[in-house]
Amino acid sequence: MDRALILLLLCGVAVWLSGSASAQRDHQRKSGSGEPHPIKHEEEQKTQYWVARAQETLHAKLAETQAVHTNVAKNVIMFLGDGMSVHTVTATRNLLGDSAEQVYFEQFPYTGLSKTYCVNRQVADSACTATAYLGGVKGNYGTIGINANVPRYSCDGAGKVENQVEGIAQWAQEAGKDAGLVTTARVTHASPAGVYAHIADRNWENDWEVTKRSCDPEQAPDIARQLVEGRVGKALKVVLGGGRKQFINTTVNDEEGYPGYRTDGRHLIKEWLADKRASNVSANYVWSRKGLSLVDLDKTEYLLGLFANCHLPYNGDRARNRSQLADPSLSELTEAAIRVLQRNEKGFFLFVEGARIDMAHHDTYARRALEDTAEFAQAVQKAREMTSEEDTLIVVTADHAHTMSINGYPYRDQEIFGLTDDDTDDELPYTILSYANGPGYKSAYSQAQGRVHLTEKLTDKTDFQYPTLVPLDVESHGGDDVAVYASGPFAQFFSGNYEQTNIAAMMGRAAGIGPYANVQP
Ligand SMILES: *[C@@H]1O[C@H](CO)[C@@H](O)[C@H](O)[C@H]1NC(C)=O
Ligand SMILES: *[C@@H]1O[C@H](CO)[C@@H](O)[C@H](O)[C@H]1NC(C)=O
Ligand SMILES: *[C@@H]1O[C@H](CO)[C@@H](O)[C@H](O)[C@H]1NC(C)=O
Ligand SMILES: [Zn+2]
């Protein structure tokens, strides 16, 4: 058989299948609500609607080409949606209402794509990517703030100055600006560690983890120590997130009664405070949302907030669970950080991470991933509203993608967390959202029945783990490019397709700081 004939045959099958699918769809529509889906989006049925939208966009583009964004960026705020793939952003539109919805930062004037691979892996992690987008150099998977000359777990590689990658927080500090970070993960987790640490393994967040790998914690100081003692870390004006356990000994309990993980007896929170007091600067440590609300942010020079022993809760869970409202949201933390940093007349660099988008995806909790993306977008909006487009560059991106995809042909008004009733070979419905691999395999397949007959009663549950093809305890990252959205001075730099490392360089050039400050055409 020649190739053309096979294609024809396949098309024939496809046509036949789609005919049968629509018959079944009609049947299910009727059995669902008793009548066909009502027509929504009535305006979209008119040609004029789309013409007007296109004209609107063209007007905005034409105005944009005349606009000059060549002011020096006094402030740079980088928002990192950890694991926030393009699919994640697309699906979040539906959570916010409808496919036509815009996630806040999608309205930024410039969008580009960044290539996320690391020196030794096609699919990256949050460690090597942090080195890339904050320092402008790609490294090895699992390593932070060092070049690829250092293999992961090397005891002595990260301490050598020639291997260390200096990042934009340092460039800002050297230019007299302030720097800070906000995250919903432990402040010592891979992405925020990229702001201040140089380390050969992302798990070395406390001294015990370093000794477990038979390295000497004096030769390879852990990430929490680098935050409190390191040149960049100790000069950060704002550090807000979770992770108290990395700062205190196993024999010590934190404010909420959870023990530490350190074994060197050090209490790094007390050391941080003592260090600041010794330099006669105003410094505050807080551990709860209430504590944060009591701080006079306009008089605080240094602010350390550790709101959880480990990570902060998923935002959706905060909203569902009153007891977790005791924790601040990402937008509240972002607002507090900007208020402290805004007092420096020379400006600031702030890194804000929506960390738990990634963690939700790893558990194939698609619902939580999208809820955290929505909160992340609120934080971006808060930052944009508190600052001026004239002097503050905001860059929003992700470090790497995930394996979630959006499938089937769901009706426009179907909830994206539900099922699609397209014709399947086994006549069972399937979820609109699914993953290539991960723990959701268990919700989708059982030994006894094969593919599980899913119902919306199941997918409505917060803890429902979206189906996967390959069983894995932890869903893996994806290797696709991620989007970059920019607003403010030199936002135009961020269009196109480029290496993730270029983000650091472009932010530095926009702000006139660091090694790229004076690059000319
Ligand atoms: C810290 O913890 C280690 C091991 O868990 C313990 O041996 C040590 O005595 C503790 N240090 C202090 C000062 O309590
Ligand atoms: C510490 O700061 C206070 C208030 O700013 C000032 O009055 C005092 O002289 C300072 N002390 C030292 C030792 O610098
Ligand atoms: C609410 O939060 C508390 C404290 O984190 C937790 O123990 C509990 O399981 C949560 N309940 C729900 C329904 O998420
Ligand atoms: Zn991850």
Coordinates of C-alpha atoms and ligand atoms in Angstrom, one line a residue:
M1 CA 0.0 0.0 0.0
D2 CA 1.4 3.4 -0.8
R3 CA 1.5 6.3 1.6
A4 CA -1.4 8.2 0.1
L5 CA -3.8 5.3 0.5
I6 CA -3.0 4.8 4.1
L7 CA -3.6 8.5 4.8
L8 CA -6.9 8.3 3.1
L9 CA -7.9 5.3 5.1
L10 CA -6.9 7.0 8.3
C11 CA -9.0 10.0 7.4
G12 CA -11.9 7.8 6.5
V13 CA -11.8 6.3 10.0
A14 CA -11.4 9.7 11.6
V15 CA -14.5 11.0 9.8
W16 CA -16.5 8.0 10.8
L17 CA -15.3 8.3 14.4
S18 CA -16.2 12.0 14.6
G19 CA -19.6 11.3 13.3
S20 CA -20.3 8.8 16.0
A21 CA -18.8 11.1 18.6
S22 CA -21.2 13.9 17.8
A23 CA -24.1 11.5 18.0
Q24 CA -23.0 10.4 21.4
R25 CA -22.4 14.0 22.5
D26 CA -25.9 14.9 21.6
H27 CA -27.2 12.0 23.5
Q28 CA -25.1 13.0 26.6
R29 CA -26.1 16.6 26.4
K30 CA -29.7 15.6 26.5
S31 CA -29.2 13.2 29.3
G32 CA -27.2 15.8 31.2
S33 CA -29.5 18.8 31.3
G34 CA -32.5 17.7 29.4
E35 CA -31.7 20.3 26.7
P36 CA -28.8 21.3 24.5
H37 CA -26.2 23.6 26.1
P38 CA -27.6 27.1 26.0
I39 CA -25.9 29.6 23.7
K40 CA -23.5 31.7 25.7
H41 CA -21.0 34.3 24.2
E42 CA -23.7 35.5 21.9
E43 CA -21.6 38.4 20.7
E44 CA -19.0 35.9 19.5
Q45 CA -21.4 34.7 16.9
K46 CA -21.2 38.0 15.0
T47 CA -18.3 38.7 12.7
Q48 CA -18.3 42.3 13.9
Y49 CA -17.3 41.2 17.3
W50 CA -14.0 39.6 16.1
V51 CA -13.4 42.5 13.7
A52 CA -13.7 45.0 16.6
R53 CA -11.4 42.9 18.8
A54 CA -8.8 42.8 16.1
Q55 CA -9.0 46.5 15.6
E56 CA -8.6 47.1 19.3
T57 CA -5.5 44.9 19.3
L58 CA -4.1 46.7 16.3
H59 CA -4.6 50.1 17.9
A60 CA -2.8 48.9 21.0
K61 CA 0.1 47.5 18.9
L62 CA 0.4 50.7 16.8
A63 CA 0.5 52.8 20.0
E64 CA 3.0 50.3 21.4
T65 CA 5.4 50.7 18.5
Q66 CA 5.4 54.5 19.1
A67 CA 6.0 54.1 22.8
V68 CA 9.6 54.2 24.0
H69 CA 10.5 52.1 26.9
T70 CA 14.1 53.2 27.3
N71 CA 14.0 54.7 30.7
V72 CA 16.5 53.1 33.0
A73 CA 14.6 50.6 35.2
K74 CA 15.1 51.9 38.7
N75 CA 13.3 48.8 40.1
V76 CA 13.1 45.3 38.7
I77 CA 10.6 42.8 40.0
M78 CA 11.0 39.2 38.7
F79 CA 8.0 36.9 39.2
L80 CA 8.7 33.2 38.9
G81 CA 5.8 30.9 38.6
D82 CA 7.6 27.6 39.4
G83 CA 6.6 25.0 36.9
M84 CA 4.1 27.5 35.3
S85 CA 4.0 26.0 31.8
V86 CA 2.1 27.6 29.0
H87 CA -0.6 25.0 29.5
T88 CA -0.9 26.0 33.1
V89 CA -1.6 29.6 32.2
T90 CA -4.1 28.7 29.4
A91 CA -6.0 26.4 31.8
T92 CA -6.1 29.1 34.5
R93 CA -8.1 31.3 32.1
N94 CA -10.8 28.8 32.4
L95 CA -10.6 28.7 36.2
L96 CA -11.0 32.5 36.1
G97 CA -14.2 32.2 34.0
D98 CA -13.7 31.2 30.4
S99 CA -11.2 30.5 27.6
A100 CA -11.5 34.2 26.6
E101 CA -10.4 35.4 30.1
Q102 CA -6.9 36.9 30.5
V103 CA -4.6 35.9 33.3
Y104 CA -3.5 39.3 34.6
F105 CA 0.1 39.3 33.2
E106 CA -1.1 38.2 29.7
Q107 CA -2.0 41.8 29.1
F108 CA 1.6 42.9 29.4
P109 CA 2.8 44.4 26.1
Y110 CA 5.6 42.0 25.4
T111 CA 5.7 38.2 25.5
G112 CA 8.5 35.8 24.6
L113 CA 9.6 32.2 25.0
S114 CA 12.6 31.0 27.0
K115 CA 14.6 27.8 26.5
T116 CA 14.9 26.0 29.8
Y117 CA 17.3 23.1 29.3
C118 CA 20.4 22.9 31.5
V119 CA 24.0 22.0 30.6
N120 CA 23.5 18.3 31.3
R121 CA 19.7 17.7 31.0
Q122 CA 17.1 18.4 28.3
V123 CA 14.4 18.8 31.0
A124 CA 15.6 21.1 33.8
D125 CA 14.9 21.5 37.5
S126 CA 14.4 24.6 39.6
A127 CA 18.1 24.7 40.7
C128 CA 20.0 25.0 37.4
T129 CA 17.3 27.2 35.9
A130 CA 17.6 29.7 38.8
T131 CA 21.3 30.0 38.0
A132 CA 20.2 30.8 34.4
Y133 CA 17.5 33.4 34.8
L134 CA 19.1 35.1 37.9
G135 CA 22.8 34.8 37.0
G136 CA 22.9 34.4 33.2
V137 CA 24.8 31.1 33.2
K138 CA 23.6 27.6 32.7
G139 CA 24.8 25.0 35.1
N140 CA 24.2 21.3 36.0
Y141 CA 20.9 19.9 37.1
G142 CA 20.5 20.1 40.9
T143 CA 23.2 22.8 41.3
I144 CA 22.6 26.5 42.2
G145 CA 24.7 29.6 41.6
I146 CA 27.6 27.8 40.1
N147 CA 28.7 27.0 36.5
A148 CA 28.7 23.5 34.9
N149 CA 32.4 23.0 35.8
V150 CA 31.0 21.8 39.2
P151 CA 29.3 18.4 39.2
R152 CA 26.4 17.9 41.5
Y153 CA 27.4 16.9 45.1
S154 CA 30.9 18.2 44.7
C155 CA 32.1 19.1 48.2
D156 CA 34.6 21.7 47.2
G157 CA 33.5 23.0 43.8
A158 CA 31.0 25.6 44.9
G159 CA 33.3 27.3 47.3
K160 CA 35.8 28.3 44.5
V161 CA 35.2 31.8 43.4
E162 CA 35.9 31.0 39.7
N163 CA 33.0 28.6 39.7
Q164 CA 30.5 30.9 41.3
V165 CA 27.9 32.7 39.2
E166 CA 27.1 36.2 40.5
G167 CA 23.5 37.1 40.1
I168 CA 21.2 40.1 39.7
A169 CA 20.6 40.5 43.5
Q170 CA 24.4 41.1 43.9
W171 CA 24.5 43.4 40.8
A172 CA 21.6 45.4 42.5
Q173 CA 23.3 45.6 45.9
E174 CA 26.6 46.7 44.3
A175 CA 24.8 49.5 42.6
G176 CA 23.4 50.7 45.9
K177 CA 19.9 49.3 45.4
D178 CA 18.2 47.0 47.9
A179 CA 17.3 43.4 47.1
G180 CA 14.7 41.0 48.6
L181 CA 12.9 37.8 48.0
V182 CA 9.4 36.4 48.5
T183 CA 8.3 32.7 48.1
T184 CA 5.6 30.3 49.1
A185 CA 8.2 27.6 49.5
R186 CA 11.0 27.4 52.1
V187 CA 13.2 30.4 51.6
T188 CA 16.1 28.0 51.2
H189 CA 14.3 26.1 48.4
A190 CA 16.0 25.9 44.9
S191 CA 14.5 29.0 43.2
P192 CA 14.9 31.5 46.1
A193 CA 18.3 30.0 46.8
G194 CA 19.3 31.1 43.3
V195 CA 19.1 34.7 44.6
Y196 CA 21.9 34.3 47.1
A197 CA 23.5 30.8 47.3
H198 CA 26.3 28.9 45.5
I199 CA 25.9 25.2 46.2
A200 CA 26.5 21.9 44.5
D201 CA 23.2 20.3 45.7
R202 CA 19.8 21.9 46.0
N203 CA 19.0 19.7 49.0
W204 CA 21.8 21.1 51.1
E205 CA 19.4 23.4 52.9
N206 CA 20.8 22.6 56.3
D207 CA 24.1 21.2 57.7
W208 CA 22.7 17.7 58.2
E209 CA 22.0 17.3 54.5
V210 CA 25.6 18.3 53.7
T211 CA 27.1 15.8 56.2
K212 CA 24.8 13.1 54.8
R213 CA 26.7 13.4 51.5
S214 CA 30.0 13.1 53.5
C215 CA 30.9 16.7 52.8
D216 CA 32.2 19.1 55.4
P217 CA 29.7 21.9 56.2
E218 CA 32.5 24.3 56.7
Q219 CA 33.7 23.7 53.2
A220 CA 30.2 23.6 51.8
P221 CA 28.1 25.8 54.0
D222 CA 24.4 24.9 53.7
I223 CA 21.9 27.2 52.0
A224 CA 20.3 28.6 55.3
R225 CA 23.8 29.5 56.4
Q226 CA 24.5 31.3 53.1
L227 CA 21.3 33.3 53.6
V228 CA 22.4 34.5 57.0
E229 CA 26.2 34.7 56.5
G230 CA 26.7 35.0 52.8
R231 CA 27.6 38.3 51.2
V232 CA 24.4 38.6 49.2
G233 CA 22.2 36.8 51.6
K234 CA 23.0 38.8 54.7
A235 CA 22.4 42.0 52.8
L236 CA 18.9 41.1 51.6
K237 CA 16.5 43.6 53.1
V238 CA 13.4 41.4 52.8
V239 CA 13.2 37.6 53.0
L240 CA 9.6 36.2 53.2
G241 CA 8.5 32.6 52.9
G242 CA 8.6 29.3 54.8
G243 CA 11.3 26.9 56.0
R244 CA 12.0 27.6 59.7
K245 CA 13.2 24.0 60.1
Q246 CA 16.4 24.8 58.1
F247 CA 17.3 27.5 60.6
I248 CA 17.1 25.6 64.0
N249 CA 18.5 22.5 65.6
T250 CA 16.7 19.2 65.8
T251 CA 16.5 19.7 69.6
V252 CA 14.7 23.0 69.2
N253 CA 11.0 23.6 68.3
D254 CA 9.8 26.5 66.3
E255 CA 6.9 28.8 67.3
E256 CA 4.3 26.3 66.2
G257 CA 6.0 23.4 67.9
Y258 CA 7.7 21.8 65.0
P259 CA 11.4 20.7 65.3
G260 CA 14.3 21.9 63.3
Y261 CA 16.6 19.9 61.0
R262 CA 20.0 21.3 61.9
T263 CA 22.5 19.3 63.9
D264 CA 25.1 22.0 64.4
G265 CA 23.2 23.6 67.4
R266 CA 23.0 26.9 65.6
H267 CA 19.8 29.1 65.7
L268 CA 20.1 31.0 62.5
I269 CA 17.1 33.2 63.1
K270 CA 18.6 34.5 66.4
E271 CA 21.9 34.9 64.6
W272 CA 20.2 36.9 61.8
L273 CA 18.6 39.2 64.4
A274 CA 21.8 39.6 66.4
D275 CA 23.8 40.4 63.3
K276 CA 21.4 43.2 62.3
R277 CA 21.2 44.6 65.9
A278 CA 25.0 44.6 66.0
S279 CA 25.0 46.9 63.0
N280 CA 22.4 49.1 64.6
V281 CA 19.8 48.7 61.9
S282 CA 16.0 48.2 62.5
A283 CA 15.2 44.6 61.9
N284 CA 12.1 42.5 62.4
Y285 CA 11.5 38.7 62.5
V286 CA 7.9 37.5 62.1
W287 CA 6.4 34.1 61.9
S288 CA 2.7 34.6 61.4
R289 CA 0.3 36.7 59.3
K290 CA -0.7 38.5 62.5
G291 CA 2.9 39.3 63.3
L292 CA 3.5 40.7 59.8
S293 CA 0.4 42.9 60.2
L294 CA 1.9 44.4 63.3
V295 CA 5.2 45.4 61.7
D296 CA 5.7 49.0 60.9
L297 CA 6.9 48.4 57.3
D298 CA 7.7 52.1 56.8
K299 CA 10.3 51.9 59.6
T300 CA 11.7 48.5 59.0
E301 CA 15.1 48.2 57.3
Y302 CA 15.4 44.4 57.4
L303 CA 12.5 42.0 57.4
L304 CA 12.7 38.3 57.9
G305 CA 9.3 36.4 57.8
L306 CA 9.3 32.6 58.1
F307 CA 5.6 31.7 58.2
A308 CA 5.9 27.9 58.2
N309 CA 8.2 25.1 59.3
C310 CA 8.2 24.0 55.7
H311 CA 6.2 25.5 52.8
L312 CA 3.3 27.8 53.0
P313 CA -0.1 26.2 52.2
Y314 CA -1.6 26.0 48.7
N315 CA -3.6 29.1 48.1
G316 CA -6.8 27.1 47.4
D317 CA -6.4 25.3 50.7
R318 CA -5.9 28.7 52.5
A319 CA -9.2 29.8 51.1
R320 CA -11.0 26.6 52.0
N321 CA -9.5 26.1 55.4
R322 CA -10.0 28.9 58.0
S323 CA -7.1 27.7 60.1
Q324 CA -4.7 28.2 57.2
L325 CA -5.8 31.8 56.8
A326 CA -3.4 32.4 59.6
D327 CA -0.8 32.3 56.8
P328 CA -0.3 35.2 54.5
S329 CA -1.1 35.0 50.8
L330 CA 1.5 35.6 48.1
S331 CA 0.0 38.9 47.3
E332 CA 0.1 40.1 50.9
L333 CA 3.8 39.1 51.1
T334 CA 4.5 40.8 47.8
E335 CA 2.9 44.0 49.0
A336 CA 4.9 44.0 52.3
A337 CA 8.1 43.4 50.4
I338 CA 7.6 46.2 48.0
R339 CA 6.7 48.6 50.8
V340 CA 10.0 47.9 52.6
L341 CA 12.1 48.0 49.4
Q342 CA 10.4 51.1 47.9
R343 CA 12.1 53.3 50.4
N344 CA 15.5 53.1 48.8
E345 CA 15.8 56.0 46.4
K346 CA 18.2 54.1 44.2
G347 CA 15.6 51.4 43.7
F348 CA 15.5 47.6 44.3
F349 CA 15.4 44.1 42.9
L350 CA 12.7 41.8 44.2
F351 CA 12.3 38.2 43.4
V352 CA 8.8 36.7 43.9
E353 CA 8.1 33.0 43.5
G354 CA 4.8 31.3 43.2
A355 CA 6.4 28.1 44.3
R356 CA 3.6 25.7 44.8
I357 CA 2.3 25.7 41.3
D358 CA 5.1 23.2 40.7
M359 CA 4.4 21.2 43.8
A360 CA 0.8 20.8 43.0
H361 CA 1.7 19.6 39.5
H362 CA 4.2 17.1 40.9
D363 CA 1.2 15.5 42.8
T364 CA -1.0 15.9 39.7
Y365 CA -3.3 18.2 41.7
A366 CA -4.2 20.2 38.6
R367 CA -6.9 22.1 40.6
R368 CA -4.4 23.4 43.2
A369 CA -1.8 24.2 40.5
L370 CA -4.3 26.5 38.7
E371 CA -5.5 28.0 42.0
D372 CA -2.0 28.9 42.9
T373 CA -1.4 30.4 39.4
A374 CA -4.5 32.6 39.9
E375 CA -3.0 33.9 43.2
F376 CA 0.4 34.4 41.6
A377 CA -1.3 36.6 39.0
Q378 CA -2.9 38.6 41.8
A379 CA 0.5 39.2 43.3
V380 CA 1.7 40.4 39.9
Q381 CA -1.2 42.8 39.7
K382 CA -0.6 44.1 43.2
A383 CA 3.0 44.8 42.2
R384 CA 2.1 46.5 39.0
E385 CA -0.5 48.7 40.8
M386 CA 2.0 49.7 43.5
T387 CA 4.7 50.7 41.0
S388 CA 5.0 52.8 37.9
E389 CA 5.6 51.4 34.4
E390 CA 7.9 54.4 33.9
D391 CA 10.5 53.2 36.3
T392 CA 9.7 49.6 37.3
L393 CA 10.4 46.6 35.0
I394 CA 8.2 43.6 35.9
V395 CA 9.2 40.3 34.3
V396 CA 6.9 37.2 34.8
T397 CA 8.1 33.8 33.7
A398 CA 8.5 30.1 34.8
D399 CA 11.6 28.1 35.3
H400 CA 10.4 25.0 33.5
A401 CA 7.2 23.3 32.3
H402 CA 5.2 20.3 33.5
T403 CA 3.6 17.4 31.7
M404 CA 0.0 18.6 32.0
S405 CA -2.0 18.9 28.8
I406 CA -5.5 20.1 27.9
N407 CA -7.4 17.5 25.8
G408 CA -10.6 16.4 24.1
Y409 CA -13.1 18.8 22.7
P410 CA -14.8 20.1 25.8
Y411 CA -17.7 22.5 25.3
R412 CA -16.9 26.1 25.8
D413 CA -18.8 26.3 29.1
Q414 CA -17.5 23.1 30.6
E415 CA -15.5 23.3 33.7
I416 CA -11.9 22.5 32.9
F417 CA -11.5 20.2 35.9
G418 CA -14.2 17.9 34.7
L419 CA -14.6 15.2 32.0
T420 CA -15.0 15.2 28.3
D421 CA -17.6 13.0 26.7
D422 CA -15.9 12.5 23.4
D423 CA -16.1 9.1 21.9
T424 CA -13.4 6.8 23.4
D425 CA -12.6 3.3 22.3
D426 CA -13.6 2.0 25.7
E427 CA -16.7 4.2 25.9
L428 CA -15.5 5.8 29.2
P429 CA -15.2 9.5 29.7
Y430 CA -11.8 11.1 30.4
T431 CA -10.5 14.2 32.1
I432 CA -9.8 17.4 30.1
L433 CA -6.6 17.8 32.1
S434 CA -4.1 14.9 32.3
Y435 CA -0.4 14.3 32.7
A436 CA 2.2 12.3 30.9
N437 CA 3.4 10.7 34.2
G438 CA 2.9 10.9 37.9
P439 CA 0.9 9.6 40.9
G440 CA -2.5 10.2 39.2
Y441 CA -2.1 6.8 37.5
K442 CA -3.8 5.4 40.5
S443 CA -7.0 7.4 40.0
A444 CA -7.1 6.4 36.3
Y445 CA -6.2 2.7 36.2
S446 CA -7.0 -0.2 38.5
Q447 CA -5.8 -3.8 38.3
A448 CA -9.3 -5.2 38.5
Q449 CA -11.2 -2.9 36.0
G450 CA -8.5 -1.4 33.9
R451 CA -9.4 2.2 33.1
V452 CA -11.5 3.6 35.9
H453 CA -14.9 5.0 35.1
L454 CA -14.4 8.5 36.3
T455 CA -17.3 10.7 37.4
E456 CA -17.5 14.4 38.1
K457 CA -18.1 13.5 41.7
L458 CA -14.6 12.2 41.8
T459 CA -13.0 15.0 39.8
D460 CA -14.7 17.6 42.0
K461 CA -12.7 16.6 45.0
T462 CA -9.8 18.9 45.9
D463 CA -7.5 15.9 46.4
F464 CA -8.3 14.3 43.0
Q465 CA -5.1 13.4 41.3
Y466 CA -5.4 13.9 37.6
P467 CA -4.7 10.8 35.4
T468 CA -1.3 10.0 34.0
L469 CA 0.0 7.6 31.4
V470 CA 3.1 6.4 33.4
P471 CA 3.0 5.6 37.1
L472 CA 5.5 7.7 39.0
D473 CA 5.4 8.8 42.6
V474 CA 6.3 12.3 41.6
E475 CA 5.2 13.8 38.2
S476 CA 8.2 15.0 36.3
H477 CA 8.9 18.4 34.8
G478 CA 8.3 19.1 31.1
G479 CA 11.0 20.2 28.6
D480 CA 8.9 22.7 26.6
D481 CA 9.8 26.4 26.4
V482 CA 8.1 28.7 28.9
A483 CA 6.6 32.1 28.3
V484 CA 8.1 35.4 29.5
Y485 CA 5.8 38.4 30.0
A486 CA 7.2 41.9 30.5
S487 CA 6.0 45.4 31.4
G488 CA 7.9 48.6 32.0
P489 CA 11.4 49.9 31.0
F490 CA 12.9 47.8 28.2
A491 CA 10.0 45.4 28.2
Q492 CA 10.6 45.1 24.5
F493 CA 13.8 43.1 25.2
F494 CA 11.6 40.2 26.3
S495 CA 9.9 39.4 23.0
G496 CA 11.2 36.6 20.8
N497 CA 12.7 33.2 21.6
Y498 CA 15.9 33.1 23.6
E499 CA 18.0 31.2 26.1
Q500 CA 16.7 31.5 29.7
T501 CA 20.1 32.9 30.7
N502 CA 19.3 36.0 28.6
I503 CA 16.6 37.0 31.1
A504 CA 19.2 37.9 33.7
A505 CA 21.3 39.9 31.1
M506 CA 18.2 41.8 29.8
M507 CA 17.0 42.7 33.3
G508 CA 20.6 43.9 34.2
R509 CA 20.8 46.0 31.0
A510 CA 17.4 47.5 31.6
A511 CA 18.4 48.5 35.1
G512 CA 21.9 49.5 34.2
I513 CA 23.5 47.1 36.7
G514 CA 26.0 44.3 36.6
P515 CA 28.2 43.1 33.7
Y516 CA 25.6 43.9 31.0
A517 CA 24.9 47.4 32.3
N518 CA 26.6 49.2 29.4
V519 CA 26.2 46.9 26.4
Q520 CA 25.6 49.1 23.3
P521 CA 24.1 48.3 20.0
Ligands
LIG1 C1 21.7 19.7 67.9 O1 21.2 18.4 67.4 C2 22.2 17.4 67.5 C3 21.7 16.2 66.7 O2 20.4 16.1 66.6 C4 22.5 17.1 68.9 O3 23.5 16.1 69.0 C5 23.1 18.4 69.5 O4 23.3 18.2 70.9 C6 22.1 19.6 69.3 N1 22.8 20.8 69.7 C7 22.4 21.6 70.7 C8 23.2 22.8 71.0 O5 21.3 21.4 71.3
LIG2 C1 22.3 53.6 66.6 O1 21.2 54.2 66.0 C2 20.6 55.2 66.8 C3 19.3 55.7 66.1 O2 19.5 55.7 64.7 C4 21.6 56.3 67.0 O3 21.0 57.3 67.9 C5 22.8 55.7 67.7 O4 23.8 56.7 67.9 C6 23.4 54.6 66.9 N1 24.4 53.9 67.7 C7 25.5 53.5 67.1 C8 26.5 52.8 68.0 O5 25.8 53.6 65.9
LIG3 C1 -6.7 22.7 57.6 O1 -5.4 23.1 58.0 C2 -4.9 22.4 59.1 C3 -3.6 23.0 59.5 O2 -2.7 23.1 58.5 C4 -4.7 21.0 58.7 O3 -4.3 20.2 59.8 C5 -6.0 20.4 58.2 O4 -5.9 19.1 57.7 C6 -6.6 21.3 57.1 N1 -7.9 20.9 56.7 C7 -8.3 20.8 55.4 C8 -9.7 20.4 55.2 O5 -7.6 21.1 54.5
ZN4 ZN 9.5 20.8 40.5

